[in-house]
mmCIF file of C-alpha atoms and ligand atoms in Angstrom:
data_model
loop_
_atom_site.group_PDB
_atom_site.id
_atom_site.type_symbol
_atom_site.label_atom_id
_atom_site.label_comp_id
_atom_site.label_asym_id
_atom_site.label_seq_id
_atom_site.Cartn_x
_atom_site.Cartn_y
_atom_site.Cartn_z
ATOM 1 C CA MET A 1 -11.526 -6.372 -20.315
ATOM 2 C CA LYS A 2 -12.523 -6.280 -16.765
ATOM 3 C CA LEU A 3 -10.296 -5.632 -13.890
ATOM 4 C CA TYR A 4 -11.215 -6.760 -10.279
ATOM 5 C CA HIS A 5 -9.445 -4.329 -7.887
ATOM 6 C CA PHE A 6 -9.472 -2.683 -4.525
ATOM 7 C CA PRO A 7 -8.556 0.970 -4.910
ATOM 8 C CA ILE A 8 -6.199 1.495 -1.987
ATOM 9 C CA SER A 9 -4.280 -1.572 -2.683
ATOM 10 C CA PRO A 10 -0.747 -0.919 -4.163
ATOM 11 C CA ASN A 11 -1.106 -4.211 -6.031
ATOM 12 C CA SER A 12 -4.277 -2.783 -7.758
ATOM 13 C CA ARG A 13 -2.996 0.879 -8.129
ATOM 14 C CA ARG A 14 -0.054 -0.095 -10.247
ATOM 15 C CA VAL A 15 -2.280 -2.051 -12.747
ATOM 16 C CA VAL A 16 -4.852 0.857 -12.859
ATOM 17 C CA ALA A 17 -2.042 3.321 -13.534
ATOM 18 C CA THR A 18 -0.827 1.108 -16.384
ATOM 19 C CA LEU A 19 -4.178 0.928 -17.825
ATOM 20 C CA HIS A 20 -4.399 4.836 -17.733
ATOM 21 C CA HIS A 21 -0.867 5.318 -19.012
ATOM 22 C CA LEU A 22 -1.450 3.115 -21.971
ATOM 23 C CA GLY A 23 -5.097 4.455 -22.626
ATOM 24 C CA LEU A 24 -6.677 1.128 -22.714
ATOM 25 C CA ASP A 25 -10.418 0.545 -22.129
ATOM 26 C CA CYS A 26 -11.226 -1.636 -19.237
ATOM 27 C CA GLU A 27 -14.132 -2.031 -16.886
ATOM 28 C CA LEU A 28 -13.169 -1.696 -13.230
ATOM 29 C CA GLN A 29 -14.885 -3.768 -10.662
ATOM 30 C CA ALA A 30 -14.244 -3.031 -7.101
ATOM 31 C CA VAL A 31 -13.980 -6.057 -4.618
ATOM 32 C CA ASP A 32 -14.445 -4.720 -1.218
ATOM 33 C CA LEU A 33 -11.765 -6.628 0.828
ATOM 34 C CA SER A 34 -12.943 -4.847 4.015
ATOM 35 C CA LYS A 35 -16.206 -6.875 3.521
ATOM 36 C CA ARG A 36 -14.279 -10.037 2.622
ATOM 37 C CA ASP A 37 -16.107 -9.981 -0.853
ATOM 38 C CA GLN A 38 -12.970 -11.615 -2.262
ATOM 39 C CA LEU A 39 -14.336 -14.898 -0.628
ATOM 40 C CA GLN A 40 -17.592 -14.836 -2.690
ATOM 41 C CA PRO A 41 -17.825 -18.120 -4.608
ATOM 42 C CA GLU A 42 -18.067 -16.260 -7.980
ATOM 43 C CA PHE A 43 -14.855 -14.376 -7.316
ATOM 44 C CA VAL A 44 -13.013 -17.603 -5.919
ATOM 45 C CA GLN A 45 -13.959 -19.386 -9.244
ATOM 46 C CA ILE A 46 -12.157 -16.646 -11.124
ATOM 47 C CA ASN A 47 -9.131 -16.415 -8.780
ATOM 48 C CA PRO A 48 -8.729 -19.394 -6.403
ATOM 49 C CA ASN A 49 -6.229 -17.306 -4.432
ATOM 50 C CA HIS A 50 -9.100 -14.838 -3.717
ATOM 51 C CA MET A 51 -6.845 -12.011 -4.354
ATOM 52 C CA ILE A 52 -7.123 -8.791 -6.396
ATOM 53 C CA PRO A 53 -6.009 -7.544 -8.911
ATOM 54 C CA THR A 54 -7.397 -10.035 -11.369
ATOM 55 C CA LEU A 55 -8.020 -9.374 -15.001
ATOM 56 C CA VAL A 56 -10.597 -11.036 -17.360
ATOM 57 C CA ASP A 57 -10.033 -10.669 -20.975
ATOM 58 C CA GLY A 58 -12.614 -12.763 -22.799
ATOM 59 C CA ASP A 59 -11.923 -16.304 -21.753
ATOM 60 C CA PHE A 60 -8.477 -15.472 -20.411
ATOM 61 C CA VAL A 61 -8.192 -14.788 -16.661
ATOM 62 C CA LEU A 62 -4.885 -13.386 -15.384
ATOM 63 C CA TRP A 63 -3.878 -12.831 -11.748
ATOM 64 C CA GLU A 64 -0.669 -11.407 -10.294
ATOM 65 C CA SER A 65 -0.352 -7.708 -10.807
ATOM 66 C CA ASN A 66 3.004 -7.658 -12.609
ATOM 67 C CA ALA A 67 1.935 -10.337 -15.060
ATOM 68 C CA ILE A 68 -1.151 -8.307 -15.718
ATOM 69 C CA MET A 69 0.911 -5.140 -16.294
ATOM 70 C CA GLN A 70 3.165 -6.951 -18.840
ATOM 71 C CA TYR A 71 0.056 -8.419 -20.528
ATOM 72 C CA LEU A 72 -1.559 -5.009 -20.840
ATOM 73 C CA CYS A 73 1.668 -3.544 -22.430
ATOM 74 C CA SER A 74 1.627 -6.450 -24.922
ATOM 75 C CA LYS A 75 -1.517 -4.905 -26.249
ATOM 76 C CA VAL A 76 0.146 -1.547 -27.246
ATOM 77 C CA SER A 77 2.829 -1.743 -29.754
ATOM 78 C CA ASP A 78 5.965 0.433 -29.284
ATOM 79 C CA ASN A 79 4.989 1.419 -25.702
ATOM 80 C CA SER A 80 7.635 2.900 -23.539
ATOM 81 C CA LEU A 81 6.378 1.317 -20.267
ATOM 82 C CA PHE A 82 7.704 -2.060 -21.239
ATOM 83 C CA PRO A 83 9.965 -1.640 -24.456
ATOM 84 C CA ALA A 84 10.728 -4.543 -26.702
ATOM 85 C CA ASP A 85 14.494 -4.475 -26.136
ATOM 86 C CA PRO A 86 15.355 -7.743 -24.323
ATOM 87 C CA ILE A 87 17.824 -6.169 -21.835
ATOM 88 C CA VAL A 88 15.478 -3.292 -20.979
ATOM 89 C CA ARG A 89 12.653 -5.913 -20.437
ATOM 90 C CA ALA A 90 14.770 -8.009 -18.219
ATOM 91 C CA ASP A 91 15.782 -5.066 -16.211
ATOM 92 C CA ILE A 92 12.204 -3.938 -15.781
ATOM 93 C CA THR A 93 11.277 -7.564 -14.897
ATOM 94 C CA ARG A 94 13.968 -7.734 -12.400
ATOM 95 C CA TRP A 95 12.690 -4.833 -10.504
ATOM 96 C CA GLN A 96 9.041 -6.208 -10.626
ATOM 97 C CA PHE A 97 10.266 -9.462 -9.132
ATOM 98 C CA TRP A 98 12.285 -7.533 -6.634
ATOM 99 C CA GLN A 99 9.113 -5.593 -5.617
ATOM 100 C CA THR A 100 7.060 -8.820 -5.173
ATOM 101 C CA GLY A 101 9.804 -10.725 -3.353
ATOM 102 C CA HIS A 102 11.497 -8.049 -1.255
ATOM 103 C CA PHE A 103 10.496 -4.402 -1.154
ATOM 104 C CA GLY A 104 6.737 -5.030 -1.289
ATOM 105 C CA SER A 105 6.779 -7.583 1.359
ATOM 106 C CA ALA A 106 8.779 -5.325 3.632
ATOM 107 C CA CYS A 107 6.148 -2.487 2.989
ATOM 108 C CA GLY A 108 3.410 -5.109 3.497
ATOM 109 C CA VAL A 109 4.411 -5.529 7.244
ATOM 110 C CA PHE A 110 3.622 -1.786 7.813
ATOM 111 C CA ILE A 111 0.490 -1.936 5.815
ATOM 112 C CA THR A 112 -0.824 -4.873 7.765
ATOM 113 C CA GLU A 113 0.171 -3.544 11.110
ATOM 114 C CA ASN A 114 -0.515 0.117 10.773
ATOM 115 C CA ILE A 115 -3.455 0.151 8.219
ATOM 116 C CA ILE A 116 -5.214 -3.209 7.889
ATOM 117 C CA LYS A 117 -5.244 -4.047 11.655
ATOM 118 C CA PRO A 118 -6.399 -0.635 13.075
ATOM 119 C CA VAL A 119 -8.549 0.513 10.126
ATOM 120 C CA PHE A 120 -10.238 -2.699 9.095
ATOM 121 C CA LEU A 121 -9.873 -5.175 11.876
ATOM 122 C CA GLN A 122 -10.059 -2.834 14.895
ATOM 123 C CA ALA A 123 -6.902 -4.586 16.209
ATOM 124 C CA GLU A 124 -3.591 -3.351 17.661
ATOM 125 C CA PRO A 125 -0.487 -3.321 15.679
ATOM 126 C CA ASP A 126 2.113 -6.077 16.731
ATOM 127 C CA LEU A 127 5.212 -4.123 17.718
ATOM 128 C CA GLN A 128 7.456 -7.267 17.304
ATOM 129 C CA GLU A 129 6.227 -7.616 13.689
ATOM 130 C CA ILE A 130 7.002 -3.881 13.118
ATOM 131 C CA ALA A 131 10.473 -4.376 14.463
ATOM 132 C CA LYS A 132 11.170 -7.191 12.026
ATOM 133 C CA GLY A 133 9.583 -5.197 9.259
ATOM 134 C CA GLU A 134 11.901 -2.229 9.857
ATOM 135 C CA GLU A 135 14.995 -4.373 9.638
ATOM 136 C CA ARG A 136 13.721 -5.727 6.278
ATOM 137 C CA PHE A 137 12.551 -2.272 5.069
ATOM 138 C CA HIS A 138 15.911 -0.733 5.647
ATOM 139 C CA ARG A 139 17.835 -3.497 3.977
ATOM 140 C CA PHE A 140 15.826 -3.039 0.786
ATOM 141 C CA ALA A 141 15.120 0.698 0.868
ATOM 142 C CA LYS A 142 18.881 1.045 0.905
ATOM 143 C CA VAL A 143 19.272 -0.826 -2.239
ATOM 144 C CA LEU A 144 16.610 1.287 -3.970
ATOM 145 C CA ASP A 145 18.041 4.605 -2.611
ATOM 146 C CA ASP A 146 21.489 3.792 -3.773
ATOM 147 C CA HIS A 147 20.190 2.806 -7.301
ATOM 148 C CA LEU A 148 18.259 5.941 -7.612
ATOM 149 C CA LYS A 149 21.367 8.280 -7.130
ATOM 150 C CA GLY A 150 21.750 10.258 -10.308
ATOM 151 C CA ARG A 151 18.535 8.796 -11.889
ATOM 152 C CA ASP A 152 14.965 9.966 -12.252
ATOM 153 C CA TRP A 153 13.572 6.468 -13.115
ATOM 154 C CA LEU A 154 14.454 3.028 -12.200
ATOM 155 C CA VAL A 155 15.364 1.897 -15.776
ATOM 156 C CA GLY A 156 16.439 4.058 -18.547
ATOM 157 C CA ASP A 157 15.322 7.701 -19.203
ATOM 158 C CA GLY A 158 11.666 7.403 -18.682
ATOM 159 C CA VAL A 159 8.891 5.927 -16.544
ATOM 160 C CA THR A 160 8.471 2.171 -17.032
ATOM 161 C CA LEU A 161 6.516 -0.542 -15.321
ATOM 162 C CA ALA A 162 9.377 -0.870 -12.868
ATOM 163 C CA ASP A 163 8.531 2.590 -11.452
ATOM 164 C CA PHE A 164 4.967 1.724 -11.211
ATOM 165 C CA SER A 165 5.537 -1.619 -9.483
ATOM 166 C CA VAL A 166 8.126 -0.462 -6.949
ATOM 167 C CA GLY A 167 6.544 3.021 -6.322
ATOM 168 C CA SER A 168 3.032 1.756 -5.815
ATOM 169 C CA TYR A 169 3.642 1.448 -2.013
ATOM 170 C CA LEU A 170 4.721 4.975 -1.432
ATOM 171 C CA ASP A 171 1.432 6.666 -1.654
ATOM 172 C CA LEU A 172 0.704 4.904 1.730
ATOM 173 C CA THR A 173 3.837 6.139 3.462
ATOM 174 C CA SER A 174 2.189 8.358 5.987
ATOM 175 C CA MET A 175 -0.550 5.924 6.956
ATOM 176 C CA ALA A 176 1.613 2.820 6.860
ATOM 177 C CA LYS A 177 4.484 4.663 8.734
ATOM 178 C CA TYR A 178 7.331 3.252 6.700
ATOM 179 C CA PRO A 179 10.699 4.586 8.145
ATOM 180 C CA LEU A 180 11.348 6.457 4.859
ATOM 181 C CA GLU A 181 12.965 9.663 6.423
ATOM 182 C CA PRO A 182 16.603 8.707 5.646
ATOM 183 C CA TYR A 183 15.910 7.778 2.051
ATOM 184 C CA LEU A 184 15.959 11.091 0.169
ATOM 185 C CA GLU A 185 16.493 9.500 -3.244
ATOM 186 C CA ILE A 186 13.456 7.438 -2.892
ATOM 187 C CA GLN A 187 11.474 10.604 -1.804
ATOM 188 C CA ARG A 188 12.764 12.535 -4.812
ATOM 189 C CA TRP A 189 11.992 9.771 -7.385
ATOM 190 C CA TYR A 190 8.441 9.099 -5.903
ATOM 191 C CA ALA A 191 7.756 12.930 -6.159
ATOM 192 C CA GLY A 192 8.501 12.465 -9.984
ATOM 193 C CA ILE A 193 6.075 9.611 -10.154
ATOM 194 C CA GLU A 194 3.406 11.652 -8.506
ATOM 195 C CA GLN A 195 3.520 14.210 -11.310
ATOM 196 C CA LEU A 196 2.468 11.550 -13.861
ATOM 197 C CA ALA A 197 -1.001 12.003 -15.252
ATOM 198 C CA ALA A 198 -1.698 8.258 -15.048
ATOM 199 C CA TRP A 199 -0.452 8.146 -11.343
ATOM 200 C CA GLN A 200 -2.738 11.105 -10.437
ATOM 201 C CA SER A 201 -5.733 9.731 -12.246
ATOM 202 C CA SER A 202 -5.443 6.147 -10.689
ATOM 203 C CA ALA A 203 -5.241 7.649 -7.201
ATOM 204 C CA PRO A 204 -7.745 6.004 -4.662
ATOM 205 C CA GLN A 205 -10.070 8.175 -2.824
ATOM 206 C CA LYS A 206 -8.522 8.901 0.664
ATOM 207 C CA PHE A 207 -10.341 7.078 3.591
HETATM 208 N N1 GSH B 1 1.351 -11.059 -5.618
HETATM 209 C C1 GSH B 1 0.050 -10.562 -5.783
HETATM 210 C C2 GSH B 1 -0.483 -10.013 -4.473
HETATM 211 C C3 GSH B 1 -1.936 -9.720 -4.476
HETATM 212 C C4 GSH B 1 -2.445 -9.425 -3.049
HETATM 213 O O1 GSH B 1 -1.686 -9.526 -2.048
HETATM 214 N N2 GSH B 1 -3.732 -8.912 -3.055
HETATM 215 C C5 GSH B 1 -4.376 -8.702 -1.642
HETATM 216 C C6 GSH B 1 -4.689 -7.239 -1.544
HETATM 217 S S1 GSH B 1 -3.356 -6.110 -1.666
HETATM 218 C C7 GSH B 1 -5.678 -9.453 -1.533
HETATM 219 O O2 GSH B 1 -6.370 -9.547 -2.548
HETATM 220 N N3 GSH B 1 -5.807 -10.121 -0.423
HETATM 221 C C8 GSH B 1 -7.053 -10.804 -0.158
HETATM 222 C C9 GSH B 1 -6.995 -12.105 0.456
HETATM 223 O O3 GSH B 1 -5.836 -12.575 0.723
HETATM 224 O O4 GSH B 1 -7.970 -12.760 0.749
HETATM 225 C C10 GSH B 1 -0.060 -9.579 -6.903
HETATM 226 O O5 GSH B 1 0.949 -8.816 -7.157
HETATM 227 O O6 GSH B 1 -1.104 -9.360 -7.508
#
């Protein structure tokens, strides 16, 4: 298997952490988004969205990080990241969809305005966009914070794909400047994710 990724991308990090946690062999190929390498014709042929992460497994090409994570789990029987129980699976999948549709897009505003623009595009953040992002961030961070009261993990008693998917943004908290201060449950939960060997070994080099 080969995974095309960009190390600081949360979308990539959660897939790499899944690979490490499952102990799967996979070649990692970095696609440098800062150089627009995702637009190279060879890569667009693999993923017409020109987005990482993208997995190639023999003749099968799979994009969308959460689909890749579930596919990787299907290769390891009895794994605890995505257990076979239908209700547990549905619960994990719910959080993965929620990350894609809501929490991740709220975090994405801060990543774009406070990291991508100043670091990669030498552009100023748009304060109106940040204000809209704040409203969205607070709406969904409250849902997450409330859910985490009395829990160490999003689903059940151990780490699952749900934690990797939703937690993947939080490594960028200080650079992206998410307004995370009021959300003590989220901070406590993420500190637990940071203790995991697979999370530590999948960490991007700081830039
Ligand atoms: N929903 C996708 C999002 C992937 C995504 O947004 N990738 C970004 C980097 S974080 C990308 O490759 N952008 C390059 C581009 O749009 O050209 C997933 O979960 O895999």
